[in-house]
GROMACS .gro file of C-alpha atoms in nm:
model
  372
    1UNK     CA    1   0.949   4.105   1.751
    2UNK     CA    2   1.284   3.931   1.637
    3UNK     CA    3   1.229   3.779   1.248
    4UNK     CA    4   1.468   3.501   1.236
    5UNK     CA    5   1.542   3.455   0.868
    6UNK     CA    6   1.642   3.157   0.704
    7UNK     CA    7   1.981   3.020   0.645
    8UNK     CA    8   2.166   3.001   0.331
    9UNK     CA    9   2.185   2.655   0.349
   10UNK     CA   10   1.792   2.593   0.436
   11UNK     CA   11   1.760   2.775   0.156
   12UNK     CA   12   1.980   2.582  -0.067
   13UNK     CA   13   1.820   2.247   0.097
   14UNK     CA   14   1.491   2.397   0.003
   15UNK     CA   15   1.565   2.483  -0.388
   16UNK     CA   16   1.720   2.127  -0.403
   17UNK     CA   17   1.453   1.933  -0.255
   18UNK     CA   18   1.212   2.150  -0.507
   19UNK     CA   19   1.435   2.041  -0.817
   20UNK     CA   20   1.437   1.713  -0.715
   21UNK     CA   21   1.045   1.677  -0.701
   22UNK     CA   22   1.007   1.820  -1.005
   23UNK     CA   23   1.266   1.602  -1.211
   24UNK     CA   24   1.030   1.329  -1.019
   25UNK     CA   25   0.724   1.403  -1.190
   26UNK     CA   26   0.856   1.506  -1.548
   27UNK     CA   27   1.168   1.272  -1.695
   28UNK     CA   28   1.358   1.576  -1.768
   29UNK     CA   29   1.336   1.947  -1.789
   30UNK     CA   30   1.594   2.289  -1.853
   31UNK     CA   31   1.682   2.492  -1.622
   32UNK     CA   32   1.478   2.742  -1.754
   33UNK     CA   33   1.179   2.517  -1.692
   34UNK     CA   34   1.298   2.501  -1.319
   35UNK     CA   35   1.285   2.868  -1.294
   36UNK     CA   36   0.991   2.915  -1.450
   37UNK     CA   37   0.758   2.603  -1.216
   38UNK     CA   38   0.933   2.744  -0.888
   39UNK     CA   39   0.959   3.128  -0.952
   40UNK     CA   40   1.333   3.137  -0.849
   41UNK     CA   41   1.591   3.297  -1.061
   42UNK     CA   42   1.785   3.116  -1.334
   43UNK     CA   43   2.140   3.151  -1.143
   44UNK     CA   44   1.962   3.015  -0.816
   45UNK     CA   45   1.844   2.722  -0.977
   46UNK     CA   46   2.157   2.668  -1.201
   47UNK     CA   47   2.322   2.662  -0.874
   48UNK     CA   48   2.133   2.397  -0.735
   49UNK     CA   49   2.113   2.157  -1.074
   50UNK     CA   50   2.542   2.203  -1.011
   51UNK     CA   51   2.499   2.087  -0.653
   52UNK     CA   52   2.275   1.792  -0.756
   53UNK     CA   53   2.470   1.744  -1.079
   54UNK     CA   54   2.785   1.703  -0.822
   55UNK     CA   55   2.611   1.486  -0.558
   56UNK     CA   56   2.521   1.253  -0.865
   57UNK     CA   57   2.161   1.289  -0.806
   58UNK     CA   58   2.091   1.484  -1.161
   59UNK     CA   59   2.270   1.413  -1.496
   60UNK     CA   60   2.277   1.622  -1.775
   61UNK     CA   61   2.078   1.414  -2.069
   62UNK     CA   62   2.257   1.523  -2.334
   63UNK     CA   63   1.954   1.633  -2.488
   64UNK     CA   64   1.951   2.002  -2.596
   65UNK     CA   65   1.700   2.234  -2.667
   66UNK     CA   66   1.632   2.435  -3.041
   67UNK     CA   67   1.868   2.743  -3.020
   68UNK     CA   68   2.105   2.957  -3.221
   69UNK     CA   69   2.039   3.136  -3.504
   70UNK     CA   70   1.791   3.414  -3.312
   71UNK     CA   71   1.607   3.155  -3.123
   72UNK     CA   72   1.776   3.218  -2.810
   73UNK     CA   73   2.019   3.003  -2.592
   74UNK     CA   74   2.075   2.614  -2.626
   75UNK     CA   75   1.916   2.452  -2.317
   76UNK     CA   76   2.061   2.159  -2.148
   77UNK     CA   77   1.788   1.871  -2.065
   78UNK     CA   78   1.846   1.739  -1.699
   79UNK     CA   79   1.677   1.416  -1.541
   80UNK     CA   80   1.777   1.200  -1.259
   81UNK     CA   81   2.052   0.950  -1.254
   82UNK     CA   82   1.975   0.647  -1.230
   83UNK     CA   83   2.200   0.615  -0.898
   84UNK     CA   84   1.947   0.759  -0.743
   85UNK     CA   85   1.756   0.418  -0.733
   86UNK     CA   86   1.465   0.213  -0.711
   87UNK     CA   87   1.187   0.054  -0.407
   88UNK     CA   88   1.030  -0.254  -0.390
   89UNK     CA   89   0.686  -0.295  -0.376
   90UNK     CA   90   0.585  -0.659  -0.236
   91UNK     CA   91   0.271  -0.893  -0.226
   92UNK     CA   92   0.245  -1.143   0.018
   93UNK     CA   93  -0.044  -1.357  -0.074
   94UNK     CA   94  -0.228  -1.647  -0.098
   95UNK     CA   95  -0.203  -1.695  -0.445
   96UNK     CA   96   0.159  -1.616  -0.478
   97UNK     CA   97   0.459  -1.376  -0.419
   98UNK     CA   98   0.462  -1.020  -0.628
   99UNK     CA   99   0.727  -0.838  -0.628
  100UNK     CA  100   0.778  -0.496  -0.846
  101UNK     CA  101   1.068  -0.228  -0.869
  102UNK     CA  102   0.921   0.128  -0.844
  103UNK     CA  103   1.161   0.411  -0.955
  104UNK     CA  104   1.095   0.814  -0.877
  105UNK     CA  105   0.884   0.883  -1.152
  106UNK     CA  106   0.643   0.606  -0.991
  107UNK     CA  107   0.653   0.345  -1.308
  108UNK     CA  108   0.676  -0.011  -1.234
  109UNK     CA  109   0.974  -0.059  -1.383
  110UNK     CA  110   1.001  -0.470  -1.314
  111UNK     CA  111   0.748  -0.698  -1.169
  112UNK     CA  112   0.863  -1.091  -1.105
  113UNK     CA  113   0.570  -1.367  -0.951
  114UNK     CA  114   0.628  -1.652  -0.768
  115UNK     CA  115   0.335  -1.968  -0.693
  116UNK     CA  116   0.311  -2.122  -0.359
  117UNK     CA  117   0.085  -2.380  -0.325
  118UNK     CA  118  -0.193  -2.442  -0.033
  119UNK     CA  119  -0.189  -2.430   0.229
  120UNK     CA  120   0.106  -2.252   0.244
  121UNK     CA  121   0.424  -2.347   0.509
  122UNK     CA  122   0.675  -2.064   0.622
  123UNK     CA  123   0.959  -2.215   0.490
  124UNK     CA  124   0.756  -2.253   0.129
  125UNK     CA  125   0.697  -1.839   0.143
  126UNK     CA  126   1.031  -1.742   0.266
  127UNK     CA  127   1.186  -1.951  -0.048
  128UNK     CA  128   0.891  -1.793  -0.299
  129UNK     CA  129   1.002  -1.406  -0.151
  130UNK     CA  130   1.378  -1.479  -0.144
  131UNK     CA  131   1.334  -1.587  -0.513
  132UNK     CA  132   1.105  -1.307  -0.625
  133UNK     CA  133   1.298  -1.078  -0.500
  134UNK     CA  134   1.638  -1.182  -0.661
  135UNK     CA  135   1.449  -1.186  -0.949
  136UNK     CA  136   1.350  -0.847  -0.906
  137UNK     CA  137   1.739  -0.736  -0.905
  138UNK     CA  138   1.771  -0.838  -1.239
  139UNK     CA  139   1.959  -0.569  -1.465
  140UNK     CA  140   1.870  -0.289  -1.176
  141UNK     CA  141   2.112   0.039  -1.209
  142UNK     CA  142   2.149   0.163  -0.886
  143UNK     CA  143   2.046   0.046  -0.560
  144UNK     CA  144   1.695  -0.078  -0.427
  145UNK     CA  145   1.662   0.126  -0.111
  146UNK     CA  146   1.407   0.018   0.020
  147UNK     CA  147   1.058  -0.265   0.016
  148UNK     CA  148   0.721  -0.246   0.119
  149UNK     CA  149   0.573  -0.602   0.186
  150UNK     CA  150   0.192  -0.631   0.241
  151UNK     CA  151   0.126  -0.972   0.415
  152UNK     CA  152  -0.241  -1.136   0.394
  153UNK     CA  153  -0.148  -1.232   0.772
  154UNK     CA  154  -0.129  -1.067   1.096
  155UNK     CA  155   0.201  -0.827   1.072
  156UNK     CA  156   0.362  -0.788   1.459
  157UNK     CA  157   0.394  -0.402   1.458
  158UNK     CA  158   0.728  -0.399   1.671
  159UNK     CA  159   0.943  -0.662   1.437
  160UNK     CA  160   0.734  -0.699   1.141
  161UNK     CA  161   0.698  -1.071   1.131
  162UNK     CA  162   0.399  -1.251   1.040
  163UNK     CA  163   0.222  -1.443   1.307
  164UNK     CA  164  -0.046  -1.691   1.279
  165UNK     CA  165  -0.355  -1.628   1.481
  166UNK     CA  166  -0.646  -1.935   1.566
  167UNK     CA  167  -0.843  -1.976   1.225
  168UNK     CA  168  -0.538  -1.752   1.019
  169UNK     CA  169  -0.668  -1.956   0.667
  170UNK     CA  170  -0.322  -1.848   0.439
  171UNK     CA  171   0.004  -1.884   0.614
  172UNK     CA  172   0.129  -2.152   0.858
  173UNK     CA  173   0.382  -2.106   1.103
  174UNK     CA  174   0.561  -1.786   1.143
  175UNK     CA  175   0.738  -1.565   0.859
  176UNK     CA  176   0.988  -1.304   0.875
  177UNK     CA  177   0.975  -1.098   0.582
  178UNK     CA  178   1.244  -0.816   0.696
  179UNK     CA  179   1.551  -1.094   0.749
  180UNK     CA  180   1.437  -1.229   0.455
  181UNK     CA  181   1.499  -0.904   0.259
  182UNK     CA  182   1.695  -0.699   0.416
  183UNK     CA  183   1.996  -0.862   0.210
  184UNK     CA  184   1.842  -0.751  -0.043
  185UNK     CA  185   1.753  -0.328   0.018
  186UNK     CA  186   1.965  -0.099   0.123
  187UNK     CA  187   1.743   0.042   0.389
  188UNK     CA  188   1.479  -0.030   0.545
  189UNK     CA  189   1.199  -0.326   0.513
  190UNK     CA  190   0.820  -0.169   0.626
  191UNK     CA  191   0.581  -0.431   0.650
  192UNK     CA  192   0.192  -0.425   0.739
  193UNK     CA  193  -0.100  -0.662   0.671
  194UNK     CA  194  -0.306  -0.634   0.327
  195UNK     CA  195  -0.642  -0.490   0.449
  196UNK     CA  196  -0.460  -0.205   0.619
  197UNK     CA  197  -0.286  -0.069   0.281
  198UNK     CA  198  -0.589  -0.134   0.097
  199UNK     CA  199  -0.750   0.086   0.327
  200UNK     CA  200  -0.461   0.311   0.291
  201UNK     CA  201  -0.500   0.329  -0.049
  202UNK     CA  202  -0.912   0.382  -0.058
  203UNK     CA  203  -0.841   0.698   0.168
  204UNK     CA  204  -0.539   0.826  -0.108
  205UNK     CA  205  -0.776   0.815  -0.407
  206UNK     CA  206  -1.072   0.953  -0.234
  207UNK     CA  207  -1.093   1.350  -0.343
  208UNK     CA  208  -1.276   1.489  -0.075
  209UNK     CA  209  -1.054   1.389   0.170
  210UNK     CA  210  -1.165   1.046   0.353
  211UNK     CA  211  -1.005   1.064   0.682
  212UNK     CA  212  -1.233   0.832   0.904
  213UNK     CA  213  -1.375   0.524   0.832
  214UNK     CA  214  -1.388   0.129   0.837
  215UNK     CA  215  -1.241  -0.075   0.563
  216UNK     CA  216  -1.419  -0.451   0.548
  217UNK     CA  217  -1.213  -0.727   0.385
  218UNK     CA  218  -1.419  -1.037   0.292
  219UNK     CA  219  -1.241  -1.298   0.063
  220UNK     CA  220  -1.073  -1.602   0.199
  221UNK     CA  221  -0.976  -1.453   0.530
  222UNK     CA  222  -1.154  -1.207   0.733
  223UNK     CA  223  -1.021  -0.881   0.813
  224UNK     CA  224  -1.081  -0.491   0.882
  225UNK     CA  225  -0.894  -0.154   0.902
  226UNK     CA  226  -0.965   0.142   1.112
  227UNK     CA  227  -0.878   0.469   0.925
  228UNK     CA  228  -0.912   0.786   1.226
  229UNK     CA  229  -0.756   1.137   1.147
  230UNK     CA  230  -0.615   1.010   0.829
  231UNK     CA  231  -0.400   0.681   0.957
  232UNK     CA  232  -0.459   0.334   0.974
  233UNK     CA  233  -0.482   0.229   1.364
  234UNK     CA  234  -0.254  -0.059   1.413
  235UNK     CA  235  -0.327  -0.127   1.776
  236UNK     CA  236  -0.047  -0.194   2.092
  237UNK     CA  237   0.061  -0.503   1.907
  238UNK     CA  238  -0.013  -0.460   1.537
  239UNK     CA  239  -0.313  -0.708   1.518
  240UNK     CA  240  -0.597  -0.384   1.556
  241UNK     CA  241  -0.885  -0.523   1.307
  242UNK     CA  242  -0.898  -0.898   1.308
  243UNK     CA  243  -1.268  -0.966   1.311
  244UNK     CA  244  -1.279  -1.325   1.275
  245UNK     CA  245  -1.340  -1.406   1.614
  246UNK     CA  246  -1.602  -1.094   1.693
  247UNK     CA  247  -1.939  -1.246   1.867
  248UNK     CA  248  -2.201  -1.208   1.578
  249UNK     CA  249  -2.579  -1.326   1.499
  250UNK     CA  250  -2.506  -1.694   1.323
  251UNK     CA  251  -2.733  -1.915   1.092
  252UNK     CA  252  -2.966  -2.009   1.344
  253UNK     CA  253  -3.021  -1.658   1.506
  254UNK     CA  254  -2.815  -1.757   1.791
  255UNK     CA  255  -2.458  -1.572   1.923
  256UNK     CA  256  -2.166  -1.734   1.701
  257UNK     CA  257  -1.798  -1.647   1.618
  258UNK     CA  258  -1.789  -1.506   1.290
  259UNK     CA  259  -1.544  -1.713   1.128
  260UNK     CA  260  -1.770  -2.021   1.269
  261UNK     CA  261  -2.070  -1.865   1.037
  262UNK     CA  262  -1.917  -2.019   0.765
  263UNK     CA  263  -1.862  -2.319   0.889
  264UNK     CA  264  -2.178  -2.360   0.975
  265UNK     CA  265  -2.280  -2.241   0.635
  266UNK     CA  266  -2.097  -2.509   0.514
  267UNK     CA  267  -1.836  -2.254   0.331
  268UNK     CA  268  -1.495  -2.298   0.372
  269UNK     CA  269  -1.220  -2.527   0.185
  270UNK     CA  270  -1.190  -2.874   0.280
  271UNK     CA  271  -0.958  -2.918   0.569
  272UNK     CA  272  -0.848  -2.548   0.615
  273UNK     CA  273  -1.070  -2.215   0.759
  274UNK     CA  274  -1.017  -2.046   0.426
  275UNK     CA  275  -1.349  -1.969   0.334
  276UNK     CA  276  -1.443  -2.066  -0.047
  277UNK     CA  277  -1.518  -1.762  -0.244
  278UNK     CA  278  -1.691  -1.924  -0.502
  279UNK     CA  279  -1.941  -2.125  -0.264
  280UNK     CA  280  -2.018  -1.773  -0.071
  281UNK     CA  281  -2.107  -1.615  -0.452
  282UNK     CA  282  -2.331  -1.887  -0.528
  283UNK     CA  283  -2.525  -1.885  -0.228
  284UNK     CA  284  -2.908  -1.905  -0.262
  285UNK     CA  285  -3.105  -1.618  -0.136
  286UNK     CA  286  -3.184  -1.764   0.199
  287UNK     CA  287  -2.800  -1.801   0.278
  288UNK     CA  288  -2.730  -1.497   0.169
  289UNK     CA  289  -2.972  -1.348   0.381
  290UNK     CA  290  -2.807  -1.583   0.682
  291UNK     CA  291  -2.416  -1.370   0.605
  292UNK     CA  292  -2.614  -1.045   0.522
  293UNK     CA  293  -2.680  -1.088   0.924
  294UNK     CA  294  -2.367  -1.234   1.010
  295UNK     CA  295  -2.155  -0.918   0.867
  296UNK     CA  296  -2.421  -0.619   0.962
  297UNK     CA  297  -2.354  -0.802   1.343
  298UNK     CA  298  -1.980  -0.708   1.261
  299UNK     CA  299  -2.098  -0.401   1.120
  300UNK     CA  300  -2.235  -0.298   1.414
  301UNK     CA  301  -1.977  -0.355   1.640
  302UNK     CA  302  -1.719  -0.204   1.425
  303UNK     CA  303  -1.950   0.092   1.423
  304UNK     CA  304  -2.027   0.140   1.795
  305UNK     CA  305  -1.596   0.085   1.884
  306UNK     CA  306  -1.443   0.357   1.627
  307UNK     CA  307  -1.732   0.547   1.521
  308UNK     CA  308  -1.637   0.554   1.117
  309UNK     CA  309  -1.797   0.784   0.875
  310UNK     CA  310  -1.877   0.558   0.675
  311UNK     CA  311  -1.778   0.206   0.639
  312UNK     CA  312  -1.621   0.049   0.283
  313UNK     CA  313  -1.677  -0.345   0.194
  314UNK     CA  314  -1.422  -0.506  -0.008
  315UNK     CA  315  -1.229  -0.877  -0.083
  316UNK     CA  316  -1.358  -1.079  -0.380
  317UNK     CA  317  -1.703  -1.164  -0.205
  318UNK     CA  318  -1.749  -0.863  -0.023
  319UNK     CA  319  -1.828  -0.640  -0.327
  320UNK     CA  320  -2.074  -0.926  -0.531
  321UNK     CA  321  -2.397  -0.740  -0.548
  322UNK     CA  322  -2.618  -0.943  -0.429
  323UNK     CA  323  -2.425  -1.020  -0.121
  324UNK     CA  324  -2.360  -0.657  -0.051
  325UNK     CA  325  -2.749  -0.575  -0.086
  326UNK     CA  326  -2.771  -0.846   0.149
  327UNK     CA  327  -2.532  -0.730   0.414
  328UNK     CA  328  -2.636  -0.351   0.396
  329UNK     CA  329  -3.037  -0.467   0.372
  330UNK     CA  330  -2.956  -0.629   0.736
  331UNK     CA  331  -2.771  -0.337   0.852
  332UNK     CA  332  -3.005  -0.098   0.821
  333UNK     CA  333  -3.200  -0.251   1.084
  334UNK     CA  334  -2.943  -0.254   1.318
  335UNK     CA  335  -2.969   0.040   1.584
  336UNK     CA  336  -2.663   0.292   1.486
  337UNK     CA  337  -2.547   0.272   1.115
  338UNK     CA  338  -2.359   0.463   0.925
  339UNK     CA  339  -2.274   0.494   0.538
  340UNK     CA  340  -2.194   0.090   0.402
  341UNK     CA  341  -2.020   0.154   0.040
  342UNK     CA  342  -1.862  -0.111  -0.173
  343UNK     CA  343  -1.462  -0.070  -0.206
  344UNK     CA  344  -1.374   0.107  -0.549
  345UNK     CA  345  -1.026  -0.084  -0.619
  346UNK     CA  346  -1.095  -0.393  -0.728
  347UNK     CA  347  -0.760  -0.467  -0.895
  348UNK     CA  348  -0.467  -0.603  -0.633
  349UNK     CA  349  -0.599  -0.269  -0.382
  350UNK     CA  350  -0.325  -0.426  -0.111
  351UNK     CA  351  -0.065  -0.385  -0.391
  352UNK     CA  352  -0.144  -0.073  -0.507
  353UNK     CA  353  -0.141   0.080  -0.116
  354UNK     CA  354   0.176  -0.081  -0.070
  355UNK     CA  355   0.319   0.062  -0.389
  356UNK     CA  356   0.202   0.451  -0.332
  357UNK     CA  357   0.415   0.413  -0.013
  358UNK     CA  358   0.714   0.222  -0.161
  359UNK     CA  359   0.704   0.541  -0.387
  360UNK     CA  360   0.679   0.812  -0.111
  361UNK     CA  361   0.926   0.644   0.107
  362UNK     CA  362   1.201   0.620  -0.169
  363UNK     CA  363   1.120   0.967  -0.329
  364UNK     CA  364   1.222   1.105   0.055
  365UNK     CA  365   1.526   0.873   0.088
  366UNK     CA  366   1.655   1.069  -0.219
  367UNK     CA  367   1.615   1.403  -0.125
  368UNK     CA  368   1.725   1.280   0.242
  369UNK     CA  369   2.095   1.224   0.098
  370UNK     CA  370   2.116   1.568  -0.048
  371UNK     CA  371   2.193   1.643   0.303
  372UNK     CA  372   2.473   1.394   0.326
   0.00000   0.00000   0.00000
């Protein structure tokens, strides 16, 4: 059997990429420290802080360690530049434009907000993100790489633009988030819709390893992600999930559109789809009973289609008690069920998915152009 061993310079690519991860979870460490988390000599890794030092990835802090005098050697403190840059982690919602600057170490290290008022126009958005985000460039060292946009819309996988479906309740007309930004990053612009990096982010908090299930959004749109082996399921066209228009057991115990149930429930805004939040929490017992039916009918076909370990309810009705008792009550009597959970992030859960992979994606652009 031939044993093919590895090349000096995988090896060096290897060492590097392991300095740079560490100096991305700690703000700064020795060399000795390097040595000491990777088991590698002190020359190898005093090789590769030179190399990284050189490709103006690492700095030298200035910041030395107690020495002399017996106590052994001074040690130099190194940390990343701050060449190395920053990601954009965006919000696209609607009530209003968020956009933060994530560095390495994963801080937020600026976060700008922009209104837009209702209901919302393309042209009123693409001002509100163009804004944001040149607000977001404010005193940055280095470049912004890259930006993660979650869109409370239908996302076109192929181009990323946001496209407005029959009954969409937020945006109006057509929005293109990556020509809006892409003047802005110097890479790439990854967009998706908000329920699918919620549901990205449920699974990466989740310590046993959630790899399959349903995420339910109920707020002022309607919406659900499919989570099999681990990834969101986008579908051929990027629109996988949008369970407005599933065929589900209405008010009067007849067949009904979903997003028609709260019409007839008398439960959305005043001249739009958007459903009123408030009105759905304050429903007496006998409506709620009427949407417990309505969603365990979605339940169910969501179910029976992707077969999900378990399926997690979130959006700012979804997760009110007494309208989750309500939908998991009627669920139970449906014929194949499965786990029904309320979502555990309450707190901007679109955000914080879209963040974790602003993060990921900028921590591998750096260690990318080691190689360059």
């Amino acid at each position: 059997m031939t044993i093919v061993k590895p090349s000096l310079e995988l090896l060096r690519s290897l060492t590097d990429e392991h300095v740079l991860r560490e100096l991305m979870r700690e703000r700064r460490l020795t060399r000795a420290d390097l040595a000491a988390r990777s088991g590698l000599s002190k020359p190898t890794v005093g090789e590769s802080v030179r190399r990284l030092t050189e490709a103006h990835l690492v700095v030298d802090t200035g910041e030395r360690t107690p020495g002399g005098r017996g106590r052994g050697r001074v040690g130099s403190y190194y940390a990343l530049a701050d060449s190395v840059g920053t990601a954009l982690a965006i919000s696209i919602a609607p009530d209003g434009v968020v956009v933060e600057r994530v560095d390495a170490h994963g801080d937020i290290v600026g976060r700008t907000r922009h209104d837009i008022s209702r209901p919302a126009t393309a042209e009123q958005v693409t001002v509100a993100l163009r804004t944001a985000a040149t607000r977001a460039q404010d005193g940055v060292e280095g470049i912004i790489r890259l930006a993660v946009v979650s869109a409370a819309d239908p996302v076109e996988r192929a181009t990323g633009r946001l496209i407005r479906l029959p009954d969409a309740p937020f945006l109006l007309g057509e929005l293109d988030p990556v020509e809006v930004l892409t003047p802005h990053v110097a890479g790439p612009v990854i967009v998706d819709n908000d329920v699918n990096w919620a549901a990205q982010a449920e699974r990466d908090i989740d310590p046993a390893g959630l790899n399959d299930f349903a995420y339910v959004f109920l707020g002022e749109g309607l919406g659900c992600a499919v989570v099999s082996d681990g990834a969101v399921r986008r579908g051929h066209t990027g629109v996988a999930g949008e369970i407005a228009h599933l065929v589900t057991i209405g008010p009067h115990d007849r067949a009904t559109r979903f997003i028609d149930v709260f019409d007839d429930l008398d439960l959305r805004h005043a001249g739009t789809t958007a459903i009123d939040v408030e009105r759905v929490r304050l429903l007496p017992a006998a409506g709620r009973a009427a949407l417990g039916r309505a969603v365990s009918g979605v339940l169910a076909a969501v179910v029976a289609l992707t077969d999900p370990r378990l399926v997690m309810i979130g959006g700012p009705w979804g997760g009110h008690p007494a309208i989750f008792d309500a939908i998991t009550t009627a669920f139970t009597r449906m014929p194949r069920h499965v786990e029904v959970r309320p979502a555990r992030l309450a707190e901007e859960p679109s955000l914080t998915g879209a963040r974790a992979e602003a993060l990921d994606r900028l921590r591998a652009a750096i260690i990318a152009q080691r190689a360059l």
